Every structure is written in structure tokens, then in C-alpha cells.
Short mmCIF file of C-alpha atoms and ligand atoms in Angstrom, two decimals:
data_model
loop_
_atom_site.label_atom_id
_atom_site.label_comp_id
_atom_site.label_asym_id
_atom_site.label_seq_id
_atom_site.Cartn_x
_atom_site.Cartn_y
_atom_site.Cartn_z
CA UNK H 45 120.48 136.13 52.78
CA UNK H 46 123.90 137.04 54.06
CA UNK H 47 125.62 134.15 52.45
CA UNK H 48 129.09 135.32 51.56
CA UNK H 49 130.79 134.92 54.91
CA UNK H 50 128.98 131.66 55.46
CA UNK H 51 130.42 130.33 52.23
CA UNK H 52 133.86 131.69 52.99
CA UNK H 53 133.86 129.93 56.35
CA UNK H 54 132.59 126.72 54.80
CA UNK H 55 135.45 126.82 52.35
CA UNK H 56 138.05 127.52 55.03
CA UNK H 57 136.64 124.76 57.17
CA UNK H 58 137.53 122.32 54.42
CA UNK H 59 141.13 123.46 54.33
CA UNK H 60 142.27 123.57 57.93
CA UNK H 61 141.93 121.28 60.90
CA UNK H 62 138.69 121.31 62.85
CA UNK H 63 140.57 122.45 65.96
CA UNK H 64 142.17 125.40 64.17
CA UNK H 65 138.93 126.29 62.54
CA UNK H 66 137.04 126.50 65.77
CA UNK H 67 139.88 128.29 67.57
CA UNK H 68 140.45 130.99 65.00
CA UNK H 69 137.23 131.38 63.11
CA UNK H 70 134.66 130.88 65.82
CA UNK H 71 133.11 134.27 66.39
CA UNK H 72 134.42 135.99 63.29
CA UNK H 73 132.17 138.10 61.13
CA UNK H 74 132.36 140.10 57.96
CA UNK H 75 131.98 143.74 58.94
CA UNK H 76 132.34 145.46 55.63
CA UNK H 77 133.69 145.07 52.13
CA UNK H 78 134.02 148.28 50.22
CA UNK H 79 136.10 148.68 47.09
CA UNK H 80 138.19 145.69 47.97
CA UNK H 81 138.78 146.79 51.57
CA UNK H 82 137.62 143.93 53.69
CA UNK H 83 137.05 144.31 57.37
CA UNK H 84 136.65 141.23 59.52
CA UNK H 85 135.42 141.33 63.08
CA UNK H 86 137.25 139.21 65.66
CA UNK H 87 136.95 138.61 69.41
CA UNK H 88 140.07 140.35 70.75
CA UNK H 89 143.41 141.82 69.74
CA UNK H 90 145.23 138.51 70.09
CA UNK H 91 143.16 137.22 67.20
CA UNK H 92 143.95 140.24 65.05
CA UNK H 93 147.62 139.33 64.96
CA UNK H 94 147.20 135.59 64.63
CA UNK H 95 144.62 135.73 61.89
CA UNK H 96 146.65 138.30 60.04
CA UNK H 97 149.83 136.23 60.16
CA UNK H 98 148.43 132.81 59.65
CA UNK H 99 145.25 133.01 57.70
CA UNK H 100 144.96 136.15 55.65
CA UNK H 101 145.96 134.32 52.45
CA UNK H 102 143.34 131.65 52.71
CA UNK H 103 140.70 134.18 53.73
CA UNK H 104 141.57 136.25 50.69
CA UNK H 105 141.39 133.24 48.39
CA UNK H 106 138.07 132.13 49.85
CA UNK H 107 136.58 135.61 49.50
CA UNK H 108 137.73 135.79 45.90
CA UNK H 109 136.23 132.39 45.17
CA UNK H 110 133.01 133.94 46.30
CA UNK H 111 133.48 136.83 43.93
CA UNK H 112 134.34 139.38 46.57
CA UNK H 113 137.06 141.66 45.34
CA UNK H 114 139.96 141.86 47.83
CA UNK H 115 142.77 144.39 47.89
CA UNK H 116 143.26 144.69 51.61
CA UNK H 117 142.07 142.80 54.67
CA UNK H 118 141.94 144.29 58.13
CA UNK H 119 140.89 142.59 61.34
CA UNK H 120 139.03 144.58 63.95
CA UNK H 121 137.95 143.78 67.43
CA UNK H 122 134.23 143.81 67.22
CA UNK H 123 131.87 143.42 70.13
CA UNK H 124 129.27 141.77 67.92
CA UNK H 125 131.76 139.07 67.05
CA UNK H 126 131.78 137.73 70.55
CA UNK H 127 128.08 137.21 70.47
CA UNK H 128 127.88 135.23 67.33
CA UNK H 129 128.94 131.86 66.31
CA UNK H 130 130.72 131.55 63.06
CA UNK H 131 129.94 127.96 62.35
CA UNK H 132 128.87 127.98 58.73
CA UNK H 133 125.58 126.26 59.31
CA UNK H 134 124.59 128.73 61.94
CA UNK H 135 125.64 131.97 60.38
CA UNK H 136 122.27 132.38 58.74
CA UNK H 137 120.89 133.35 62.12
CA UNK H 138 123.47 136.00 62.83
CA UNK H 139 122.08 139.40 63.55
CA UNK H 140 123.70 141.60 60.98
CA UNK H 141 121.63 144.68 61.64
CA UNK H 142 124.61 146.91 62.61
CA UNK H 143 126.03 146.59 59.14
CA UNK H 144 122.90 146.24 57.12
CA UNK H 145 122.94 149.75 55.79
CA UNK H 146 126.49 149.21 54.77
CA UNK H 147 125.65 146.11 52.80
CA UNK H 148 123.11 147.85 50.67
CA UNK H 149 125.67 150.43 49.75
CA UNK H 150 128.28 147.90 48.78
CA UNK H 151 126.01 145.57 46.94
CA UNK H 152 128.42 144.97 44.13
CA UNK H 153 130.90 143.40 46.50
CA UNK H 154 128.59 141.62 48.82
CA UNK H 155 125.92 140.44 46.48
CA UNK H 156 124.77 137.20 48.02
CA UNK H 157 123.93 135.70 44.64
CA UNK H 158 127.50 136.13 43.64
CA UNK H 159 128.68 133.74 46.26
CA UNK H 160 129.19 130.47 44.49
CA UNK H 161 127.63 127.92 46.80
CA UNK H 162 130.46 125.58 45.80
CA UNK H 163 132.26 123.29 48.18
CA UNK H 164 135.89 122.79 47.32
CA UNK H 165 136.02 119.29 48.66
CA UNK H 166 134.37 118.09 45.45
CA UNK H 167 136.97 117.87 42.71
CA UNK H 168 137.41 115.92 39.52
CA UNK H 169 140.62 114.49 40.91
CA UNK H 170 138.79 112.71 43.67
CA UNK H 171 135.91 111.62 41.46
CA UNK H 172 136.75 108.11 40.34
CA UNK H 173 135.90 107.35 36.74
CA UNK H 174 134.45 103.95 35.97
CA UNK H 175 132.04 102.25 33.62
CA UNK H 176 129.19 103.67 35.70
CA UNK H 177 130.00 107.30 34.97
CA UNK H 178 132.56 107.62 32.16
CA UNK H 179 130.23 109.27 29.62
CA UNK H 180 129.07 111.86 32.12
CA UNK H 181 132.65 112.57 33.15
CA UNK H 182 133.78 113.04 29.58
CA UNK H 183 130.93 115.49 29.01
CA UNK H 184 131.97 117.23 32.23
CA UNK H 185 135.52 117.62 30.92
CA UNK H 186 134.15 119.12 27.74
CA UNK H 187 132.10 121.61 29.70
CA UNK H 188 135.08 122.63 31.79
CA UNK H 189 137.13 123.19 28.64
CA UNK H 190 134.37 125.04 26.89
CA UNK H 191 131.49 126.19 29.10
CA UNK H 192 128.23 127.07 27.38
CA UNK H 193 129.15 125.24 24.23
CA UNK H 194 128.28 121.71 23.22
CA UNK H 195 126.76 120.26 26.38
CA UNK H 196 124.39 123.03 27.23
CA UNK H 197 122.25 122.49 29.16
CA UNK H 198 124.03 119.61 30.85
CA UNK H 199 121.41 117.33 32.33
CA UNK H 200 122.74 114.72 34.74
CA UNK H 201 120.51 112.16 36.37
CA UNK H 202 120.71 109.04 38.49
CA UNK H 203 119.58 107.54 41.77
CA UNK H 204 120.58 108.90 45.17
CA UNK H 205 124.17 108.61 46.33
CA UNK H 206 125.62 108.01 42.88
CA UNK H 207 127.69 111.19 42.63
CA UNK H 208 125.48 113.84 40.99
CA UNK H 209 126.25 116.57 43.47
CA UNK H 210 129.91 115.65 43.54
CA UNK H 211 130.28 115.78 39.76
CA UNK H 212 128.44 119.03 39.16
CA UNK H 213 130.19 120.74 42.06
CA UNK H 214 133.50 119.53 40.63
CA UNK H 215 132.60 121.07 37.27
CA UNK H 216 131.87 124.36 39.00
CA UNK H 217 135.11 124.28 40.96
CA UNK H 218 137.15 123.48 37.86
CA UNK H 219 135.52 126.20 35.77
CA UNK H 220 136.19 128.68 38.54
CA UNK H 221 139.81 127.60 38.72
CA UNK H 222 140.25 128.20 34.99
CA UNK H 223 138.10 131.34 34.89
CA UNK H 224 138.34 133.05 38.27
CA UNK H 225 136.24 135.92 36.94
CA UNK H 226 133.30 133.68 36.05
CA UNK H 227 130.13 134.15 38.01
CA UNK H 228 129.09 130.69 39.04
CA UNK H 229 126.23 129.79 41.29
CA UNK H 230 125.29 126.39 42.67
CA UNK H 231 121.88 125.99 44.25
CA UNK H 232 119.59 123.13 45.11
CA UNK H 233 116.24 123.82 43.42
CA UNK H 234 114.58 123.98 46.85
CA UNK H 235 116.80 126.92 47.83
CA UNK H 236 116.07 128.60 44.51
CA UNK H 237 112.42 128.49 45.49
CA UNK H 238 112.78 129.71 49.01
CA UNK H 239 115.08 132.52 47.90
CA UNK H 240 112.65 133.47 45.16
CA UNK H 241 109.76 133.57 47.59
CA UNK H 242 111.82 135.63 50.04
CA UNK H 243 112.70 138.04 47.26
CA UNK H 244 109.08 138.42 46.17
CA UNK H 245 107.94 138.98 49.73
CA UNK H 246 110.55 141.67 50.17
CA UNK H 247 109.65 143.34 46.90
CA UNK H 248 112.96 142.26 45.37
CA UNK H 249 111.71 139.99 42.61
CA UNK H 250 113.32 142.03 39.90
CA UNK H 251 116.70 142.03 41.60
CA UNK H 252 116.50 138.30 42.08
CA UNK H 253 115.93 137.85 38.39
CA UNK H 254 118.70 140.24 37.39
CA UNK H 255 121.19 138.56 39.64
CA UNK H 256 120.60 135.19 38.05
CA UNK H 257 120.83 136.64 34.60
CA UNK H 258 124.30 137.94 35.30
CA UNK H 259 125.63 134.44 35.86
CA UNK H 260 128.04 132.70 33.53
CA UNK H 261 127.20 129.30 34.92
CA UNK H 262 124.16 128.17 36.86
CA UNK H 263 124.15 124.79 38.59
CA UNK H 264 120.81 123.54 39.86
CA UNK H 265 120.81 120.39 41.97
CA UNK H 266 117.98 117.97 42.73
CA UNK H 267 115.64 119.32 40.12
CA UNK H 268 113.13 116.55 40.94
CA UNK H 269 112.03 118.67 43.88
CA UNK H 270 110.65 121.30 41.55
CA UNK H 271 107.14 121.97 42.64
CA UNK H 272 104.09 123.01 40.85
CA UNK H 273 104.19 126.60 42.02
CA UNK H 274 103.53 128.32 38.77
CA UNK H 275 105.29 131.56 39.55
CA UNK H 276 108.57 130.12 40.67
CA UNK H 277 108.66 127.55 37.92
CA UNK H 278 107.99 130.30 35.42
CA UNK H 279 110.79 132.34 36.95
CA UNK H 280 113.17 129.44 36.59
CA UNK H 281 112.03 128.88 33.02
CA UNK H 282 112.67 132.52 32.13
CA UNK H 283 116.09 132.52 33.73
CA UNK H 284 116.88 129.29 31.94
CA UNK H 285 115.89 130.74 28.57
CA UNK H 286 117.80 133.95 29.07
CA UNK H 287 121.00 132.23 30.14
CA UNK H 288 120.66 129.70 27.37
CA UNK H 289 120.31 132.36 24.74
CA UNK H 290 123.43 134.05 26.00
CA UNK H 291 125.30 130.72 25.76
CA UNK H 292 125.80 130.64 29.49
CA UNK H 293 126.37 127.19 30.90
CA UNK H 294 123.41 125.60 32.65
CA UNK H 295 123.82 122.41 34.65
CA UNK H 296 120.91 120.53 36.15
CA UNK H 297 120.80 117.32 38.15
CA UNK H 298 117.83 115.19 38.98
CA UNK H 299 117.07 111.69 40.18
CA UNK H 300 114.99 111.12 37.06
CA UNK H 301 114.31 112.51 33.61
CA UNK H 302 112.32 115.75 33.48
CA UNK H 303 109.55 114.05 31.52
CA UNK H 304 109.07 111.79 34.54
CA UNK H 305 108.58 114.62 36.99
CA UNK H 306 104.89 115.21 37.16
CA UNK H 307 104.95 118.82 38.25
CA UNK H 308 107.25 120.10 35.57
CA UNK H 309 106.10 122.22 32.65
CA UNK H 310 106.42 120.22 29.43
CA UNK H 311 108.33 122.90 27.56
CA UNK H 312 110.85 123.22 30.34
CA UNK H 313 111.14 119.44 30.55
CA UNK H 314 112.00 119.16 26.90
CA UNK H 315 114.46 122.04 26.95
CA UNK H 316 116.40 120.59 29.82
CA UNK H 317 117.41 117.61 27.72
CA UNK H 318 118.03 119.48 24.47
CA UNK H 319 121.69 118.58 24.64
CA UNK H 320 121.04 115.05 25.84
CA UNK H 321 120.72 113.44 29.22
CA UNK H 322 123.66 111.83 30.99
CA UNK H 323 123.20 109.30 33.69
CA UNK H 324 125.18 107.95 36.59
CA UNK H 325 124.65 104.26 37.10
CA UNK H 326 125.26 101.87 39.93
CA UNK H 327 128.95 101.06 40.08
CA UNK H 328 130.01 97.56 39.11
CA UNK H 329 132.26 95.49 41.35
CA UNK H 330 135.47 96.82 39.76
CA UNK H 331 134.22 100.42 40.00
CA UNK H 332 133.44 99.96 43.68
CA UNK H 333 136.89 98.52 44.35
CA UNK H 334 138.51 101.44 42.52
CA UNK H 335 136.51 103.97 44.53
CA UNK H 336 137.42 102.31 47.82
CA UNK H 337 141.07 102.02 46.89
CA UNK H 338 141.16 105.70 46.00
CA UNK H 339 139.43 106.66 49.26
CA UNK H 340 141.97 104.62 51.21
CA UNK H 341 144.84 106.28 49.40
CA UNK H 342 143.41 109.76 49.82
CA UNK H 343 142.96 109.30 53.53
CA UNK H 344 146.27 107.50 53.90
CA UNK H 345 144.89 104.36 55.51
CA UNK H 346 145.99 100.78 55.06
CA UNK H 347 143.33 98.32 54.15
CA UNK H 348 143.76 94.86 52.72
CA UNK H 349 142.66 94.27 49.13
CA UNK H 350 140.51 91.39 50.35
CA UNK H 351 138.70 93.68 52.76
CA UNK H 352 138.06 96.16 49.95
CA UNK H 353 136.64 93.38 47.83
CA UNK H 354 134.45 92.20 50.67
CA UNK H 355 132.92 95.67 51.07
CA UNK H 356 132.55 96.14 47.30
CA UNK H 357 130.82 92.82 46.93
CA UNK H 358 128.42 93.40 49.77
CA UNK H 359 127.30 96.99 49.29
CA UNK H 360 124.98 97.01 46.33
CA UNK H 361 123.03 100.18 46.92
CA UNK H 362 125.07 103.27 46.11
CA UNK H 363 128.36 105.05 46.59
CA UNK H 364 127.23 106.95 49.65
CA UNK H 365 126.52 103.64 51.42
CA UNK H 366 129.79 102.25 50.13
CA UNK H 367 131.64 105.13 51.76
CA UNK H 368 129.60 104.71 54.93
CA UNK H 369 130.46 101.04 55.35
CA UNK H 370 134.07 101.73 54.53
CA UNK H 371 134.34 104.39 57.25
CA UNK H 372 132.53 102.22 59.78
CA UNK H 373 134.90 99.33 59.20
CA UNK H 374 137.94 101.57 59.41
CA UNK H 375 136.70 103.09 62.63
CA UNK H 376 135.90 99.72 64.19
CA UNK H 377 139.29 98.40 63.17
CA UNK H 378 140.96 101.34 64.82
CA UNK H 379 138.94 101.01 68.00
CA UNK H 380 139.55 97.28 68.29
CA UNK H 381 143.17 97.45 67.23
CA UNK H 382 142.85 94.85 64.50
CA UNK H 383 143.02 95.16 60.72
CA UNK H 384 139.84 95.54 58.64
CA UNK H 385 140.25 92.05 57.21
CA UNK H 386 140.69 90.49 60.65
CA UNK H 387 137.56 92.31 61.70
CA UNK H 388 135.64 90.88 58.75
CA UNK H 389 137.04 87.40 59.28
CA UNK H 390 136.15 87.26 62.95
CA UNK H 391 132.58 88.00 62.04
CA UNK H 392 132.32 91.47 63.60
CA UNK H 393 131.13 93.03 60.39
CA UNK H 394 127.78 92.40 58.86
CA UNK H 395 126.92 94.61 56.00
CA UNK H 396 123.26 94.98 55.55
CA UNK H 397 123.43 96.44 52.09
CA UNK H 398 123.59 93.19 50.26
CA UNK H 399 121.30 90.86 48.51
CA UNK H 400 123.92 88.16 48.76
CA UNK H 401 123.66 87.98 52.52
CA UNK H 402 120.01 87.15 52.24
CA UNK H 403 119.86 84.15 49.98
CA UNK H 404 116.92 83.90 47.68
CA UNK H 405 115.99 81.26 45.16
CA UNK H 406 115.30 81.67 41.46
CA UNK H 407 111.77 80.45 42.04
CA UNK H 408 111.15 83.14 44.68
CA UNK H 409 112.30 85.81 42.26
CA UNK H 410 110.04 84.60 39.47
CA UNK H 411 107.11 84.31 41.89
CA UNK H 412 107.57 87.82 43.25
CA UNK H 413 107.89 89.35 39.80
CA UNK H 414 104.75 87.57 38.66
CA UNK H 415 102.86 88.69 41.74
CA UNK H 416 104.01 92.28 41.31
CA UNK H 417 102.62 92.38 37.79
CA UNK H 418 99.44 90.52 38.75
CA UNK H 419 100.42 87.45 36.79
CA UNK H 420 101.11 83.87 37.74
CA UNK H 421 104.53 82.25 37.57
CA UNK H 422 103.02 80.03 34.94
CA UNK H 423 102.32 83.07 32.76
CA UNK H 424 105.95 84.07 33.02
CA UNK H 425 107.11 80.61 31.98
CA UNK H 426 104.50 80.33 29.24
CA UNK H 427 106.48 81.71 26.30
CA UNK H 428 103.54 84.02 25.64
CA UNK H 429 104.52 87.10 23.65
CA UNK H 430 101.73 89.28 25.00
CA UNK H 431 103.50 92.49 25.91
CA UNK H 432 102.80 92.70 29.66
CA UNK H 433 103.85 89.07 30.11
CA UNK H 434 106.94 89.58 28.01
CA UNK H 435 107.90 92.65 30.05
CA UNK H 436 107.45 90.84 33.33
CA UNK H 437 109.55 87.97 32.01
CA UNK H 438 112.33 90.36 31.06
CA UNK H 439 112.27 91.93 34.51
CA UNK H 440 112.49 88.44 36.02
CA UNK H 441 115.47 87.66 33.79
CA UNK H 442 117.11 90.88 34.81
CA UNK H 443 116.70 90.14 38.52
CA UNK H 444 117.87 86.55 38.11
CA UNK H 445 120.99 87.89 36.49
CA UNK H 446 121.65 90.73 38.93
CA UNK H 447 120.63 89.07 42.16
CA UNK H 448 121.79 85.51 41.57
CA UNK H 449 124.37 86.02 38.89
CA UNK H 450 122.90 83.11 36.92
CA UNK H 451 124.20 82.30 33.47
CA UNK H 452 121.95 83.14 30.55
CA UNK H 453 121.36 79.41 29.93
CA UNK H 454 120.20 78.91 33.52
CA UNK H 455 118.00 82.00 33.32
CA UNK H 456 116.40 80.63 30.16
CA UNK H 457 115.46 77.46 32.02
CA UNK H 458 114.03 79.41 34.96
CA UNK H 459 111.72 81.50 32.77
CA UNK H 460 110.72 78.69 30.43
CA UNK H 461 112.70 79.75 27.38
CA UNK H 462 114.68 77.43 25.18
CA UNK H 463 117.11 79.89 23.84
CA UNK H 464 119.67 81.80 25.87
CA UNK H 465 120.04 84.47 23.17
CA UNK H 466 116.48 85.57 23.95
CA UNK H 467 117.69 86.05 27.50
CA UNK H 468 120.66 88.11 26.35
CA UNK H 469 118.36 90.24 24.27
CA UNK H 470 115.98 90.71 27.22
CA UNK H 471 118.78 91.65 29.61
CA UNK H 472 120.12 94.22 27.19
CA UNK H 473 116.67 95.65 26.69
CA UNK H 474 116.10 96.17 30.42
CA UNK H 475 119.59 97.59 30.84
CA UNK H 476 118.94 100.18 28.18
CA UNK H 477 115.35 100.90 29.27
CA UNK H 478 116.57 101.57 32.78
CA UNK H 479 118.56 104.52 31.50
CA UNK H 480 115.47 106.35 30.39
CA UNK H 481 112.63 104.78 32.27
CA UNK H 482 112.48 105.89 35.85
CA UNK H 483 109.18 104.14 36.45
CA UNK H 484 110.87 100.86 35.58
CA UNK H 485 113.63 101.60 38.09
CA UNK H 486 111.00 102.17 40.74
CA UNK H 487 109.25 98.92 39.83
CA UNK H 488 112.44 96.94 40.10
CA UNK H 489 113.25 98.52 43.45
CA UNK H 490 109.78 97.68 44.71
CA UNK H 491 110.08 94.10 43.54
CA UNK H 492 113.43 93.81 45.27
CA UNK H 493 111.85 95.11 48.42
CA UNK H 494 109.14 92.50 48.18
CA UNK H 495 111.81 89.84 47.74
CA UNK H 496 114.05 90.88 50.59
CA UNK H 497 111.80 93.02 52.72
P1 ADP Z 428 124.04 112.32 44.80
O1 ADP Z 428 124.13 113.81 44.68
O2 ADP Z 428 123.89 111.63 43.46
O3 ADP Z 428 123.02 111.86 45.77
P2 ADP Z 428 126.68 112.60 45.93
O4 ADP Z 428 127.32 113.42 44.88
O5 ADP Z 428 126.29 113.29 47.18
O6 ADP Z 428 125.44 111.78 45.35
O7 ADP Z 428 127.65 111.37 46.26
C1 ADP Z 428 127.54 110.58 47.45
C2 ADP Z 428 128.91 110.34 48.02
O8 ADP Z 428 129.64 109.46 47.16
C3 ADP Z 428 129.74 111.60 48.10
O9 ADP Z 428 130.49 111.58 49.29
C4 ADP Z 428 130.64 111.55 46.89
O10 ADP Z 428 131.87 112.22 47.13
C5 ADP Z 428 130.84 110.06 46.72
N1 ADP Z 428 131.04 109.68 45.31
C6 ADP Z 428 130.08 109.51 44.38
N2 ADP Z 428 130.60 109.14 43.21
C7 ADP Z 428 131.94 109.08 43.38
C8 ADP Z 428 133.04 108.74 42.53
N3 ADP Z 428 132.87 108.39 41.25
N4 ADP Z 428 134.27 108.79 43.07
C9 ADP Z 428 134.47 109.13 44.36
N5 ADP Z 428 133.48 109.44 45.21
C10 ADP Z 428 132.22 109.42 44.74
MG1 MG Z 429 122.98 115.25 45.65
#
């Protein structure tokens, strides 16, 4: 649980080149931090001077972001530093026994729970606002301006790769920028558990609890992984209630609504959405283009508008995949020495994240939907108003619209309706149900898999 230096290094790694990071920070360690006097262990005296001249400012800033008070930094040659690797992901394994006793004494400065867990690469500036996320972003801005107030708790949900972690981390980073004294902690729920279990096993349950209660803002990611371990869920519930009562900001993300997570206590589930539930949706074509354009600008690369549109049109899964395809194409274009559009035009790119590349007929869609719901295609086209048939018909309409982009008149013909306004009504219904009904999302994904799989 010696997280502070790990977080500091992770932060620094984001700010300097990989080469500089590994040259200067490989093998560093935090030796002590008492009353603002920070001592950092380095490999040899050459490093003392270089780190002092070049990096003491960013080290200071990173320590302060992690709530370590800094008045003075000294660098010391430390034999233990040569043995360890300072790569952030590996620091957990560092043997810190020589300074353990010291840590206990200086708990107030080196309290691991006071490290923020935030990654500075996630900002609001590089989070592109579009029709898929504008409500959530406006709530986020409100929270940043006034933490613990109107949107508390802030519950953010949506499928994988749609920007949940990015947005909540950005909120944390912005709050910290405006209130450097705030105690903010970001943790995936799975780490909350493992840390809680560690604490209990080491007889430190009470300290664990107290440390969380001191926070001004708690950010819990991927809440869907909450498990049915009564004790830890109860602990989380208690911490939640205490922070809530003190008007401390609580932020929770999940891939679905709490009521749709089987293992979650009903009272906790309802409390999490007291202030509403905000969702991140799949980006539309224009949103995808805007995200790609912004990524190109941020990384200073040239890419033709037509190439951007090609990627946007063909990646229909999520933003993570969109970024992945974008990077692959840029890399290939660099390696081959041709522009992204030339690459696409000469057929070297085939994006596998698209329904459009795998043509499907309207009839196939209706058949698969019918089969999925144990009905016949005839039932779907029957105009019956029995609820399960009506639901299946609406799902079919939805898929005909999303997958084939058919007009509402054409969709009406395909599902045996006379009136295209019934189709419009059905499409709107599914669109709005999808916001709250995670089971429906799963069903639609499964049907799509049966269509394309
Ligand atoms: P989730 O936590 O929902 O699975 P992430 O927050 O990890 O998704 O987002 C996946 C990737 O997409 C990240 O690299 C993130 O920076 C990027 N991303 C998501 N939404 C946006 C957005 N609106 N603008 C820019 N980048 C985004
Ligand atoms: Mg995430």
C-alpha cells in the first residue's frame, strides 16, 4: 500500500518523454517525507544534480497533487534505489522495509489513501462534447463549480469504452486544480475491495474507514464489479452515507444502473441514483468525426477529412475502438509512407468494427429478432398488439433503422405496419428505454451478434 510515489511517477510519466522518464526516474524511490522535507533516493551523485536542476518543480507539483506537503526536496544517493525499478506499475513490489518505521511515524504526509489515484492525462479540455454526452458533461461542469451540491451523488453509466473513466477522472482533476487542498480519491471498486480486505487482515479496518471519511470527493469507477461480499459492501454503504451527510461529493460510474446489478443491496442501489443517473451513449457520426478531428489536432497529425469520415462511419462500437482504428491507420500510413486516405483507397484498411461491411438484409434482421424472442417472422408482421410481439417488433424496427438506415416508411413495410408514425413512436420508445434498461441493451447486442456472428 505504498502508493504515493507510484502515483507521483505515473503523473510525471505523463508529462515528460518516455526516454527522459526512464533515464531520470528509473530507480528513484521516496525515502522519507517529514514535515514537508522530502527525501528522494537516486542511483548516484550525477542524478542528484540533474534531478535537482531539471525536475524538482514537477516532482514538487506531483507530490502536492498527491496531497504530500512539500517545503524542501533533497536527493540522496541510496543503495536501495539501484535495486528497484521505478516504473509505476512495478513499484507495488518494491521492498520498502528500510523505511517502513519511518512511514508509520509520518503518516499524515504519506497516507496512501491521500494519494489521489488521478491521471492527469484525462482533462475536460480533451473530452469532446457531443450529443452522446452533453448532459453528463454539463452535470460534470456543475460539480466542478460546486462539489457536493446539486449532483450528489453523481451516477454516470454507459457501455464500455464510452468515456466514463475519462469524464470522472477529468472532474477529479479539475476539482483539484480549483481546490488544491481538497482530498480527492479515485478508485475502481475492485481496488476498494482488495484494499478493504488487506486492511481487515492487517487489523486496520478502522483506519481504512477513517481515511475514506476524511475525503472531500470520492470517485468510484466500475461499480458493476461490486460483489456480494456483505462486509465490504456494508463498508462502502457506510462510507457513502457518511460522506453524503457531510455534503462531500461522491461520483460513481457503472456499465449499468444499480438496480440492474444483481449483487447490490437495494438501499444502496436506490441511494446511488438519488440525484439522477446520467448516461454516455454511443457517439453519432458527427460526434465520432469531432472526436477524431480533435485527436488529430492534439497529436499534431495530418489526416484527410475523408479518411476521418471513413473511420467514423465504419467503427460503430465505442470510442476506445475508434481511437484504436485511428492509431492503427496513422501508424500504417507512417510505415508505408502514404497518407491515411491513400491507404484506405488502396484497400489496405479493413475495419472490422462495422455492420456496414457485412451486408445484411431487412428480412434477415426481422427473422433473427423473431427467433431471438421465440416468435415467427409472421408474428412480427401480424400487427398483433400482444405485448411480447409488440416489443419484438419495436426491436426489429430499431435494428432496421440503426443497421440499415431505412426510412420509417420502408421500416413500416418490413414489419407489416401501414403507418410510419407507429414506427417513429416505436423507435423513440426503444431509444428512451435503452437509457434505463440494461437488459434491453444486452438483448440488442445479442441479436446483433446472431445477425453478424
Ligand atoms: P470507459 O471508462 O467508459 O470504458 P474510457 O473513459 O476509458 O471509457 O474511454 C475510452 C477511451 O476513449 C479513452 O482513451 C478516452 O480518452 C476516450 N474517450 C472517450 N470519450 C471521449 C470523448 N468524448 N472525447 C475524447 N476522448 C474520449
Ligand atoms: Mg473505465
